[in-house]
Each structure stands twice: as structure tokens, then as C-alpha cells.
Amino acid sequence: YFMWAYDDDLYEATLVERLVERLEANANAILCACDVSIIDDKDQVTRVEKLSSLRGDEAWRRVRRSFFFYPTSSIYLTVLGLFRTAPMHAKGIRPELGCLGFNTSMEVPFLARVSLAGEIISVDEALLLYRSHEDSRYIKELARINNFNELLINMCIRVKLVKCIVLSDISFWERCSLLMAVIDSWLIS
């Protein structure tokens, strides 16, 4: 197993145990995450991001489409979950540098590739406390992105999404569905 860790986030003591339990109960899952409490610089919860679409209530093919929308939703927080390393190694999936060197743009294409290799699921508990405030690493990086770089990053992410769809081993019709998700989200944004 592999888990991303940021130095300014906090984890509940039962996080790894709960994620492993859920992964072990679902052989098709490659990644398990949890709901996320967003905290400020004083460790106060400002909101809770629920990953309820990943509980297994809907068909995976329909849920997988959400990993191909950009701009994305709170599902990008699944990058902080627990990954099964064997299927990722078998498919050659590993994190890449973000577009233009910005780490904030790497999650979406990475998670899209992961979603093509197996199911992404979640537990119904907020076991991760994700720090977000003006001095957090993520917010500081976002502040450095100017309008031109934002345009280039948006294009880069969409190209990476299309590339991973085209190179995938899913059926033709699934590819069409995921390409439409990329196009739809582009037109909406």
C-alpha cells in the first residue's frame, strides 16, 4: 500500500486501519479514501468534504466519469487516500510533475489514470484533516499562478486526460463516454 502525506495535514488514529479494511473488502478497488475535514490555521474545521459518490452505491463506469471533469470537484481529495501499489506498478501508473511545474495540477490526470486501473472507493468517515488557509502550501501555489499560466495549465490537464483515455484498454464506448466528460466539462467552464 501507498499513502500520500503532506506535512501540514492531520490523520485520525484509525485512518489506515479503516482504509485497509475497505480495500480488503473490495477486490476491484485500487484506491480508498475518506471524507475530509478542511481545517484552518488554528485547526478549526471549516467544512467537511463528503466523498459519498464513491461509496459503491452507483455503477463504477458512471462514477469514473467524474475523474475526467476539469475543473474537478472534491474528488481530487482522493489523492490523499490509500493506494494498492501492485496494480499501479503493473499498469505503470505513478505521479508525474504538474503542468508548468505547479503541483496543484497533477492530481486530476493522475487520478484519471488510477480510475482506469481500478475502482476508487471511500469510507463514510472524516478521518483526514486537510489544512487550507492563506499560508498553506496549496493556497500559496495557487496565488502564484497568473492568468496565462492558468490557461496553459487548463489546456495541459485536458490534453493529459484525453491522452490517458486514448491509450487506455477500456472499450470504445467507454472511451467515448470519458471523452465526452472531458469535452462537457471544458464547455461548461
N, CA and C of each residue as an Amber inpcrd file, in Angstrom:
protein
   567
   0.8360000  -1.1910000   0.0000000   0.0000000   0.0000000   0.0000000
   0.8730000   1.2440000   0.0000000   0.3090000   2.3250000  -0.4870000
   0.9920000   3.6080000  -0.5450000   0.0100000   4.7050000  -0.1440000
   0.4660000   5.6760000   0.6140000  -0.3810000   6.7970000   1.0070000
   0.4080000   8.0870000   0.8780000  -0.2290000   9.0600000   0.2470000
   0.3420000  10.3940000   0.1200000   0.2970000  11.0540000   1.4840000
   1.2850000  11.8110000   1.8360000   1.2730000  12.5080000   3.1310000
   1.8240000  13.9130000   2.9540000   1.0930000  14.8730000   3.4420000
   1.5470000  16.2590000   3.4600000   1.8700000  16.6230000   4.8940000
   2.9080000  17.3670000   5.0870000   3.3950000  17.6370000   6.4380000
   2.4760000  18.5100000   7.2760000   1.5340000  19.2280000   6.6480000
   0.6800000  20.0940000   7.4530000  -0.7340000  19.5380000   7.6390000
  -0.9860000  18.3170000   7.1950000  -2.2880000  17.6830000   7.3880000
  -2.2520000  16.7710000   8.6020000  -3.4260000  16.4140000   9.0900000
  -3.5370000  15.5630000  10.2760000  -4.3860000  14.3400000   9.9450000
  -4.0810000  13.2170000  10.5970000  -4.7970000  11.9680000  10.3670000
  -5.3540000  11.4530000  11.6810000  -6.5770000  10.9310000  11.6250000
  -7.1450000  10.2640000  12.7890000  -6.4090000   8.9360000  12.9800000
  -6.3400000   8.4600000  14.2050000  -5.5790000   7.2480000  14.5350000
  -6.0760000   6.0160000  13.7810000  -7.3500000   5.9680000  13.4330000
  -7.9200000   4.7880000  12.7770000  -7.9150000   4.8810000  11.2530000
  -7.3380000   5.9260000  10.6890000  -7.3970000   6.1480000   9.2410000
  -6.8990000   4.9410000   8.4450000  -5.6770000   4.5290000   8.6340000
  -5.1030000   3.4560000   7.8270000  -5.8810000   2.1540000   8.0200000
  -6.2240000   1.8400000   9.2520000  -6.9830000   0.6160000   9.5390000
  -8.3020000   0.5880000   8.7770000  -9.0400000   1.7000000   8.8020000
 -10.3510000   1.7650000   8.1210000 -10.2070000   1.6760000   6.6020000
  -9.1760000   2.3270000   6.0500000  -8.9770000   2.2880000   4.6040000
  -8.5560000   0.8930000   4.1460000  -7.6920000   0.2360000   4.9160000
  -7.2800000  -1.1270000   4.5750000  -8.4800000  -2.0670000   4.6410000
  -9.2980000  -1.9520000   5.6730000 -10.4980000  -2.7960000   5.8010000
 -11.3750000  -2.6780000   4.5600000 -11.6140000  -1.4410000   4.1390000
 -12.4860000  -1.1930000   2.9770000 -11.8520000  -1.7170000   1.6910000
 -10.5390000  -1.5230000   1.5240000  -9.8610000  -2.0560000   0.3380000
  -9.9060000  -3.5770000   0.3120000  -9.6710000  -4.1970000   1.4570000
  -9.6750000  -5.6590000   1.5250000 -11.0620000  -6.2290000   1.2260000
 -12.1020000  -5.4660000   1.4840000 -13.4710000  -5.9250000   1.2260000
 -13.8780000  -5.7300000  -0.2370000 -13.0640000  -5.0230000  -1.0200000
 -13.4000000  -4.7710000  -2.4170000 -12.1830000  -5.0750000  -3.2950000
 -12.1770000  -6.2350000  -3.9100000 -11.0300000  -6.6700000  -4.7210000
 -10.8240000  -5.8050000  -5.9560000 -11.8550000  -5.1110000  -6.4350000
 -11.7340000  -4.2720000  -7.6300000 -11.1840000  -2.8830000  -7.3250000
 -11.0650000  -2.5600000  -6.0510000 -10.6270000  -1.2150000  -5.6650000
  -9.1140000  -1.0930000  -5.7270000  -8.6540000   0.0350000  -6.2320000
  -7.2330000   0.3390000  -6.3050000  -6.8700000   1.4740000  -5.3520000
  -7.8840000   2.2330000  -4.9370000  -7.6800000   3.3870000  -4.0620000
  -8.8760000   3.5320000  -3.1430000  -8.5940000   3.7620000  -1.8670000
  -9.6540000   4.0320000  -0.9040000  -9.3160000   5.3270000  -0.1780000
 -10.2940000   6.2100000  -0.1190000 -10.1310000   7.4930000   0.5650000
 -11.2160000   7.6120000   1.6220000 -11.2540000   8.7550000   2.2690000
 -12.2750000   9.0100000   3.2850000 -12.7810000  10.4350000   3.1090000
 -13.8590000  10.7520000   3.7970000 -14.3170000  12.1330000   3.8270000
 -13.2170000  12.9660000   4.4730000 -13.1840000  14.2430000   4.1410000
 -12.0750000  15.0880000   4.5710000 -12.6050000  16.3250000   5.2920000
 -12.0880000  16.5440000   6.4860000 -12.3900000  17.7810000   7.2150000
 -11.3680000  18.8280000   6.7880000 -11.8470000  19.9450000   6.2910000
 -10.9650000  21.0480000   5.9170000 -10.7850000  21.9040000   7.1640000
  -9.5180000  22.1250000   7.5340000  -9.2450000  22.8940000   8.7520000
  -8.4570000  24.1600000   8.4140000  -8.5750000  25.1430000   9.2770000
  -7.8500000  26.3940000   9.0760000  -6.5260000  26.3710000   9.8340000
  -5.8650000  27.5140000   9.9100000  -4.5500000  27.5810000  10.5550000
  -4.6160000  27.3910000  12.0690000  -5.8240000  27.4290000  12.6440000
  -6.0000000  27.2070000  14.0820000  -6.5920000  25.8200000  14.3640000
  -6.5390000  24.9440000  13.3600000  -7.0590000  23.5760000  13.4400000
  -8.5690000  23.5070000  13.6640000  -9.2820000  24.5450000  13.2550000
 -10.7420000  24.5590000  13.3490000 -11.3310000  24.0530000  12.0370000
 -12.2990000  23.1630000  12.1290000 -12.9430000  22.6260000  10.9320000
 -13.8040000  23.7160000  10.3010000 -13.5390000  23.9880000   9.0120000
 -14.3310000  24.9890000   8.2930000 -15.4230000  24.3450000   7.4490000
 -15.1850000  23.1000000   7.0080000 -16.2070000  22.3420000   6.2750000
 -15.7440000  20.8910000   6.1730000 -16.6560000  20.0270000   5.8080000
 -16.3270000  18.6180000   5.5900000 -16.6910000  18.2850000   4.1450000
 -15.7090000  17.7560000   3.4170000 -15.9290000  17.3300000   2.0360000
 -16.2990000  15.8520000   2.0460000 -17.5290000  15.5560000   1.6520000
 -18.0300000  14.1800000   1.6170000 -17.7280000  13.5580000   0.2550000
 -17.2230000  12.3680000   0.2620000 -16.9460000  11.6300000  -0.9670000
 -18.0140000  10.5470000  -1.1620000 -19.2530000  10.9430000  -1.0000000
 -20.3710000   9.9940000  -0.9950000 -20.5780000   9.3010000  -2.3400000
 -20.1750000   9.9020000  -3.4530000 -20.3490000   9.2340000  -4.7450000
 -19.4310000   8.0200000  -4.8870000 -18.4690000   7.8840000  -3.9710000
 -17.5110000   6.7850000  -4.0480000 -17.7940000   5.6840000  -3.0340000
 -19.0090000   5.6120000  -2.5540000 -19.3700000   4.6140000  -1.5410000
 -19.7590000   3.2700000  -2.1450000 -19.8630000   3.1940000  -3.4650000
 -20.2160000   1.9380000  -4.1130000 -21.6860000   1.7830000  -4.4080000
 -22.4690000   2.8520000  -4.2340000 -23.9050000   2.7750000  -4.4830000
 -24.2450000   2.8860000  -5.9710000 -23.3480000   3.4870000  -6.7570000
 -23.5830000   3.6660000  -8.1880000 -22.6390000   2.7770000  -8.9830000
 -22.9780000   2.5500000 -10.2460000 -22.1190000   1.7590000 -11.1260000
 -20.7910000   2.4890000 -11.3230000 -19.6850000   1.7490000 -11.2380000
 -18.3630000   2.3520000 -11.3110000 -18.1400000   3.1290000 -12.6000000
 -18.5940000   2.6230000 -13.7340000 -18.3740000   3.3230000 -15.0090000
 -18.9720000   4.7270000 -14.9760000 -20.1080000   4.8730000 -14.3420000
 -20.7500000   6.1850000 -14.2490000 -19.9750000   7.0830000 -13.2750000
 -19.5500000   6.5290000 -12.1820000 -18.7910000   7.2950000 -11.1890000
 -17.4340000   7.7040000 -11.7560000 -16.7910000   6.8070000 -12.5010000
 -15.4610000   7.0770000 -13.0570000 -15.4400000   8.3430000 -13.9040000
 -16.5330000   8.6630000 -14.5620000 -16.5940000   9.8740000 -15.3970000
 -16.2150000  11.1250000 -14.6140000 -16.5350000  11.1640000 -13.3220000
 -16.2470000  12.3600000 -12.5320000 -14.7480000  12.6300000 -12.4170000
 -13.9180000  11.6150000 -12.6340000 -12.4690000  11.8040000 -12.5900000
 -11.9190000  12.4050000 -13.8820000 -12.7970000  12.6200000 -14.8550000
 -12.3890000  13.2130000 -16.1320000 -12.9720000  14.6040000 -16.3370000
 -13.6170000  15.1420000 -15.3230000 -14.1000000  16.5210000 -15.3740000
 -13.0010000  17.4510000 -14.8900000 -12.8210000  18.5370000 -15.6110000
 -11.8960000  19.5690000 -15.1550000 -12.4590000  20.9200000 -15.5550000
 -12.6350000  21.8600000 -14.6510000 -12.2470000  21.8040000 -13.2470000
 -12.9630000  20.6680000 -12.5220000 -12.2950000  20.1680000 -11.5080000
 -12.7520000  18.9930000 -10.7920000 -13.6060000  19.3750000  -9.5830000
 -14.0670000  18.3650000  -8.9030000 -14.8320000  18.5600000  -7.6590000
 -13.9450000  18.1350000  -6.4890000 -14.5610000  17.9160000  -5.3540000
 -13.8060000  17.4980000  -4.1660000 -13.1890000  16.1020000  -4.3170000
 -13.4980000  15.3970000  -5.4000000 -12.9020000  14.0650000  -5.5830000
 -11.3890000  14.1180000  -5.7290000 -10.8280000  15.2960000  -6.0250000
  -9.3690000  15.3780000  -6.1020000  -8.7420000  15.0350000  -4.7490000
  -9.5150000  15.1350000  -3.6730000  -9.0040000  14.8010000  -2.3410000
  -8.7410000  13.3090000  -2.1720000  -9.2380000  12.4890000  -3.0960000
  -8.9460000  11.0570000  -3.0190000  -7.4600000  10.7800000  -3.1980000
  -6.7260000  11.7380000  -3.7550000  -5.2820000  11.5640000  -3.9130000
  -4.6100000  11.3660000  -2.5500000  -5.2810000  11.7510000  -1.4810000
  -4.7520000  11.5940000  -0.1270000  -5.1520000  10.2670000   0.5040000
  -5.7230000   9.3680000  -0.3000000  -6.1570000   8.0770000   0.2080000
  -5.0520000   7.0330000   0.1880000  -5.4610000   5.7820000   0.3540000
  -4.5440000   4.6480000   0.4030000  -4.6400000   3.8890000  -0.9190000
  -3.4910000   3.7220000  -1.5930000  -3.4130000   3.0810000  -2.9040000
  -2.8860000   1.6610000  -2.7800000  -3.3990000   0.7570000  -3.6200000
  -2.7960000  -0.5640000  -3.7860000  -1.6540000  -0.3850000  -4.7900000
  -0.4600000  -0.6970000  -4.3990000   0.6890000  -0.4380000  -5.2700000
   0.8520000  -1.4610000  -6.3970000   0.5280000  -2.7200000  -6.1580000
   0.7550000  -3.7510000  -7.1830000   0.0320000  -3.4380000  -8.4920000
  -1.2790000  -3.1300000  -8.4820000  -1.9270000  -2.8330000  -9.7660000
  -1.4220000  -1.5380000 -10.4020000  -0.9890000  -0.6050000  -9.5750000
  -0.4500000   0.6380000 -10.1300000   0.8810000   0.3710000 -10.8260000
   1.7370000  -0.4360000 -10.2130000   3.0070000  -0.7900000 -10.8380000
   2.7620000  -1.5780000 -12.1220000   1.8060000  -2.4950000 -12.0780000
   1.5060000  -3.3210000 -13.2500000   1.0620000  -2.4710000 -14.4400000
   0.3540000  -1.3900000 -14.1740000  -0.1340000  -0.5010000 -15.2400000
   0.8190000   0.6660000 -15.4960000   1.9120000   0.7440000 -14.7680000
   2.8710000   1.8310000 -14.9640000   2.3730000   3.1820000 -14.5050000
   1.5070000   3.1810000 -13.5020000   0.9270000   4.4360000 -13.0090000
   1.7810000   4.9730000 -11.8710000   2.2340000   6.1890000 -12.0370000
   2.9640000   6.8810000 -10.9730000   2.7240000   8.3730000 -11.1390000
   2.8540000   9.1120000 -10.0780000   2.6390000  10.5640000 -10.1760000
   3.6480000  11.1970000 -11.1290000   3.1900000  12.1880000 -11.8430000
   4.0420000  12.9610000 -12.7350000   4.0890000  14.3930000 -12.2290000
   5.0380000  15.1310000 -12.7080000   5.0850000  16.5470000 -12.3710000
   3.8390000  17.2380000 -12.9080000   3.4070000  18.2490000 -12.1980000
   2.2690000  19.0270000 -12.6580000   2.6460000  19.8870000 -13.8500000
   1.6600000  20.4290000 -14.5060000   1.8740000  21.2930000 -15.6680000
   2.6270000  22.5440000 -15.2510000   3.6090000  22.9320000 -16.0370000
   4.4270000  24.1190000 -15.7920000   5.1120000  24.0850000 -14.4300000
   5.2460000  22.8920000 -13.8620000   5.9090000  22.7610000 -12.5700000
   5.0340000  23.0640000 -11.3700000   3.7390000  23.2800000 -11.5830000
   2.8210000  23.5410000 -10.4730000   2.2230000  22.2210000 -10.0040000
   2.4390000  21.8800000  -8.7500000   1.9230000  20.6190000  -8.1990000
   0.4080000  20.5910000  -8.1330000  -0.2290000  21.7430000  -8.0700000
  -1.6840000  21.7880000  -7.9510000  -2.3910000  21.2200000  -9.1710000
  -1.6690000  20.9850000 -10.2470000  -2.3080000  20.4900000 -11.4640000
  -2.0550000  19.0040000 -11.7100000  -1.3810000  18.3260000 -10.8010000
  -1.0200000  16.9450000 -11.0690000  -2.0770000  15.9320000 -10.6410000
  -2.9520000  16.2970000  -9.7110000  -3.8870000  15.3100000  -9.1750000
  -4.8870000  14.7880000 -10.2020000  -5.4410000  15.6740000 -11.0190000
  -6.5280000  15.2730000 -11.9190000  -6.0680000  14.2270000 -12.9340000
  -4.9920000  14.4670000 -13.7100000  -4.5740000  13.4120000 -14.6500000
  -4.1250000  12.1220000 -13.9470000  -3.4720000  12.2590000 -12.8070000
  -3.0320000  11.0900000 -12.0510000  -4.2280000  10.2510000 -11.6090000
  -5.2200000  10.8990000 -11.0130000  -6.4020000  10.1650000 -10.5490000
  -7.2000000   9.5830000 -11.7100000  -7.2070000  10.2550000 -12.8530000
  -7.8870000   9.7110000 -14.0290000  -7.2360000   8.3920000 -14.4420000
  -5.9020000   8.3550000 -14.4710000  -5.2000000   7.1130000 -14.8100000
  -5.4920000   6.0270000 -13.7800000  -5.5020000   6.4020000 -12.5110000
  -5.8130000   5.4310000 -11.4480000  -7.2190000   4.8710000 -11.6550000
  -8.1760000   5.7390000 -12.0120000  -9.5670000   5.2940000 -12.1810000
  -9.7290000   4.3210000 -13.3440000  -8.8030000   4.3540000 -14.2930000
  -8.8510000   3.4130000 -15.4060000  -8.2870000   2.0440000 -15.0190000
  -7.5300000   1.9990000 -13.9350000  -6.8960000   0.7560000 -13.4910000
  -7.7250000   0.0030000 -12.4600000  -8.6480000   0.6760000 -11.8080000
  -9.4710000   0.0340000 -10.7800000 -10.4210000   1.0250000 -10.1530000
 -11.2720000   0.5340000  -9.3000000 -12.2720000   1.3910000  -8.6640000
 -11.6460000   2.2540000  -7.5720000 -12.2220000   3.4260000  -7.3950000
 -11.8310000   4.3330000  -6.3220000 -13.0340000   4.4180000  -5.3870000
 -12.8060000   4.0850000  -4.1290000 -13.8980000   4.0000000  -3.1640000
 -13.5880000   4.8800000  -1.9540000 -14.5810000   4.9970000  -1.0700000
 -14.3470000   5.8000000   0.1440000 -15.0970000   5.2190000   1.3310000
 -14.6290000   5.6070000   2.5000000 -15.3260000   5.2650000   3.7330000
 -16.1220000   6.4930000   4.1720000 -17.1770000   6.2410000   4.8900000
 -18.1050000   7.2940000   5.3090000 -17.6860000   7.8910000   6.6500000
 -16.4370000   8.3130000   6.7320000 -15.9270000   8.9430000   7.9450000
 -14.9120000  10.0020000   7.5450000 -14.8900000  11.1120000   8.2560000
 -13.8880000  12.1500000   8.0280000 -12.6800000  11.8490000   8.9140000
 -11.7450000  11.1060000   8.3580000 -10.5790000  10.6560000   9.1110000
  -9.3180000  11.4420000   8.7710000  -9.4340000  12.3500000   7.8260000
  -8.3100000  13.1610000   7.3910000  -8.6470000  14.6280000   7.6130000
  -7.7140000  15.3620000   8.1760000  -7.8820000  16.7990000   8.3740000
  -6.9110000  17.5010000   7.4220000  -7.4720000  18.1620000   6.4050000
  -6.6810000  18.7960000   5.3600000  -6.6070000  20.2890000   5.6440000
  -5.4000000  20.7720000   5.7990000  -5.1920000  22.1720000   6.1660000
  -5.2940000  23.0650000   4.9310000  -6.1600000  24.0690000   4.9990000
  -6.3320000  25.0240000   3.9040000  -6.5490000  26.4200000   4.4820000
  -5.5700000  27.2740000   4.2930000  -5.6450000  28.6700000   4.7190000
  -4.6160000  29.4470000   3.9240000  -4.5450000  30.7370000   4.0800000
  -3.6910000  31.5630000   3.2230000  -2.2090000  31.2130000   3.2870000
  -1.7590000  30.5870000   4.3440000  -0.3570000  30.2000000   4.4450000
  -0.1010000  28.7320000   4.0940000  -1.1500000  28.0090000   3.6890000
  -0.9380000  26.6040000   3.3420000  -0.2140000  26.5080000   2.0010000
   0.4990000  25.4300000   1.8230000   1.3050000  25.2090000   0.6190000
   0.4600000  25.3030000  -0.6500000  -0.6990000  24.6670000  -0.6610000
  -1.5700000  24.6360000  -1.8390000  -2.0610000  26.0440000  -2.1940000
  -2.5380000  26.7830000  -1.2200000  -3.0650000  28.1290000  -1.4630000
  -1.9430000  29.0660000  -1.9280000  -0.7680000  28.9430000  -1.3630000
   0.3640000  29.7670000  -1.8060000   0.7140000  29.4900000  -3.2640000
   0.6830000  28.2210000  -3.6400000   0.9830000  27.9000000  -5.0350000
  -0.0820000  28.4480000  -5.9680000  -1.3490000  28.3230000  -5.5910000
  -2.4300000  28.8750000  -6.4200000  -2.2510000  30.3740000  -6.6340000
  -1.8130000  31.0840000  -5.6240000  -1.6320000  32.5320000  -5.7100000
  -0.5400000  32.9080000  -6.7130000   0.3940000  31.9990000  -6.9760000
   1.4880000  32.2800000  -7.9120000   1.1070000  32.0420000  -9.3720000
  -0.0660000  31.4620000  -9.6270000  -0.4730000  31.1410000 -10.9930000
  -1.1740000  32.3540000 -11.6020000  -0.5640000  32.9320000 -12.6390000
  -1.1950000  34.0760000 -13.3150000  -2.2000000  33.5800000 -14.3580000
  -2.9290000  34.4860000 -14.9810000  -3.9890000  34.1100000 -15.9280000
  -3.4550000  33.3100000 -17.1150000  -2.3110000  33.7120000 -17.6540000
  -1.7430000  32.9970000 -18.7960000  -1.3440000  31.5770000 -18.3910000
  -0.6890000  31.4420000 -17.2490000  -0.3200000  30.1100000 -16.7670000
  -1.5560000  29.2700000 -16.4880000  -2.5980000  29.8660000 -15.9740000
  -3.8410000  29.1390000 -15.7120000  -4.4140000  28.5800000 -17.0170000
  -4.3910000  29.3700000 -18.0740000  -4.8640000  28.9130000 -19.3770000
  -4.0230000  27.7260000 -19.8680000  -2.7020000  27.8470000 -19.7650000
  -1.8160000  26.7600000 -20.1880000  -2.0170000  25.5050000 -19.3510000
  -2.1750000  25.6730000 -18.0490000  -2.4130000  24.5290000 -17.1620000
  -3.7190000  23.8340000 -17.5260000  -4.7770000  24.6100000 -17.7660000
  -6.0700000  24.0300000 -18.1430000  -5.9450000  23.1970000 -19.4240000
  -5.2240000  23.7390000 -20.4100000  -5.0250000  23.0080000 -21.6650000
  -4.1960000  21.7400000 -21.4200000  -3.1260000  21.8690000 -20.6580000
  -2.2460000  20.7390000 -20.3650000  -3.0140000  19.6090000 -19.6830000
  -3.8260000  19.9380000 -18.7030000  -4.5960000  18.9160000 -17.9870000
  -5.5520000  18.2050000 -18.9290000  -6.2460000  18.9570000 -19.7570000
  -7.1970000  18.3390000 -20.6840000  -6.4830000  17.4520000 -21.7120000
  -5.3230000  17.8730000 -22.1770000  -4.5520000  17.0420000 -23.1040000
  -4.1360000  15.7420000 -22.4090000  -3.6940000  15.8370000 -21.1560000
  -3.3110000  14.6340000 -20.4030000  -4.5080000  13.7100000 -20.2000000
  -5.6880000  14.2770000 -19.9390000  -6.8880000  13.4570000 -19.7690000
  -7.2310000  12.7240000 -21.0560000  -7.1960000  13.4300000 -22.1740000
  -7.5020000  12.8050000 -23.4670000  -6.4680000  11.7230000 -23.7730000
  -5.2050000  12.0070000 -23.5120000  -4.1350000  11.0340000 -23.7710000
  -4.3620000   9.7520000 -22.9730000  -4.7060000   9.8810000 -21.6880000
  -4.8870000   8.6550000 -20.8960000  -6.1180000   7.8740000 -21.3450000
  -7.1430000   8.5610000 -21.8570000  -8.3190000   7.8580000 -22.3870000
  -7.9400000   7.1050000 -23.6550000  -7.2710000   7.7890000 -24.5770000
  -6.9110000   7.1870000 -25.8640000  -5.9840000   5.9850000 -25.6730000
  -5.0630000   6.0800000 -24.7250000  -4.1040000   4.9920000 -24.5080000
  -4.6200000   3.8910000 -23.5910000  -5.8350000   4.0310000 -23.0810000
  -6.3720000   3.0380000 -22.1420000  -6.8130000   1.7790000 -22.8750000
  -7.0520000   0.7300000 -22.0860000  -7.5090000  -0.5290000 -22.6730000
  -9.0030000  -0.7680000 -22.4210000  -9.7450000   0.2920000 -22.1810000
 -11.1910000   0.1680000 -21.9810000 -11.8830000   0.0950000 -23.3460000
 -13.1570000  -0.2360000 -23.3360000 -13.8880000  -0.4030000 -24.5930000
 -14.0420000   0.9270000 -25.3320000 -14.3230000   0.8340000 -26.6120000
 -14.5230000   2.0180000 -27.4550000 -15.6020000   2.9270000 -26.8780000
 -16.7250000   2.3290000 -26.4430000 -17.8530000   3.1240000 -25.9540000
 -17.5220000   3.7940000 -24.6180000 -16.7540000   3.1190000 -23.7870000
 -16.3080000   3.7520000 -22.5400000 -15.3820000   4.9270000 -22.8480000
 -14.5160000   4.7490000 -23.8230000 -13.6390000   5.8580000 -24.2250000
 -14.4600000   7.0520000 -24.6930000 -15.4650000   6.7740000 -25.5130000
 -16.3270000   7.8610000 -25.9980000 -16.9980000   8.5820000 -24.8360000
 -17.4860000   7.8250000 -23.8740000 -18.1500000   8.4130000 -22.7090000
 -17.2030000   9.3160000 -21.9250000 -15.9580000   8.8420000 -21.7150000
 -14.9980000   9.6370000 -20.9600000 -14.5250000  10.8520000 -21.7510000
 -14.3600000  10.7100000 -23.0620000 -14.0150000  11.8720000 -23.8930000
 -15.1090000  12.9240000 -23.8280000 -16.3650000  12.4790000 -23.7990000
 -17.4860000  13.4320000 -23.6700000 -17.4490000  14.1380000 -22.3190000
 -17.0260000  13.4470000 -21.2740000 -16.9040000  14.0890000 -19.9570000
 -15.8750000  15.2100000 -20.0130000 -14.7300000  14.9560000 -20.6680000
 -13.6970000  15.9840000 -20.7990000 -14.2470000  17.1730000 -21.5920000
 -14.9160000  16.8850000 -22.7040000 -15.4600000  17.9540000 -23.5590000
 -16.5560000  18.7200000 -22.8350000 -17.4800000  18.0010000 -22.1880000
 -18.5740000  18.6580000 -21.4600000 -18.0450000  19.6060000 -20.3900000
 -17.0690000  19.1460000 -19.6090000 -16.5570000  19.9890000 -18.5370000
 -15.8070000  21.1960000 -19.0990000 -15.1850000  21.0240000 -20.2530000
 -14.4840000  22.1390000 -20.9070000 -15.4870000  23.1940000 -21.3600000
 -16.5840000  22.7370000 -21.9730000 -17.5980000  23.6660000 -22.4670000
 -18.3010000  24.4030000 -21.3340000 -18.5170000  23.6990000 -20.2260000
 -19.1910000  24.3140000 -19.0720000 -18.3040000  25.3510000 -18.4090000
 -16.9870000  25.0750000 -18.3530000 -16.0970000  26.0140000 -17.6650000
 -15.8330000  27.1960000 -18.5600000
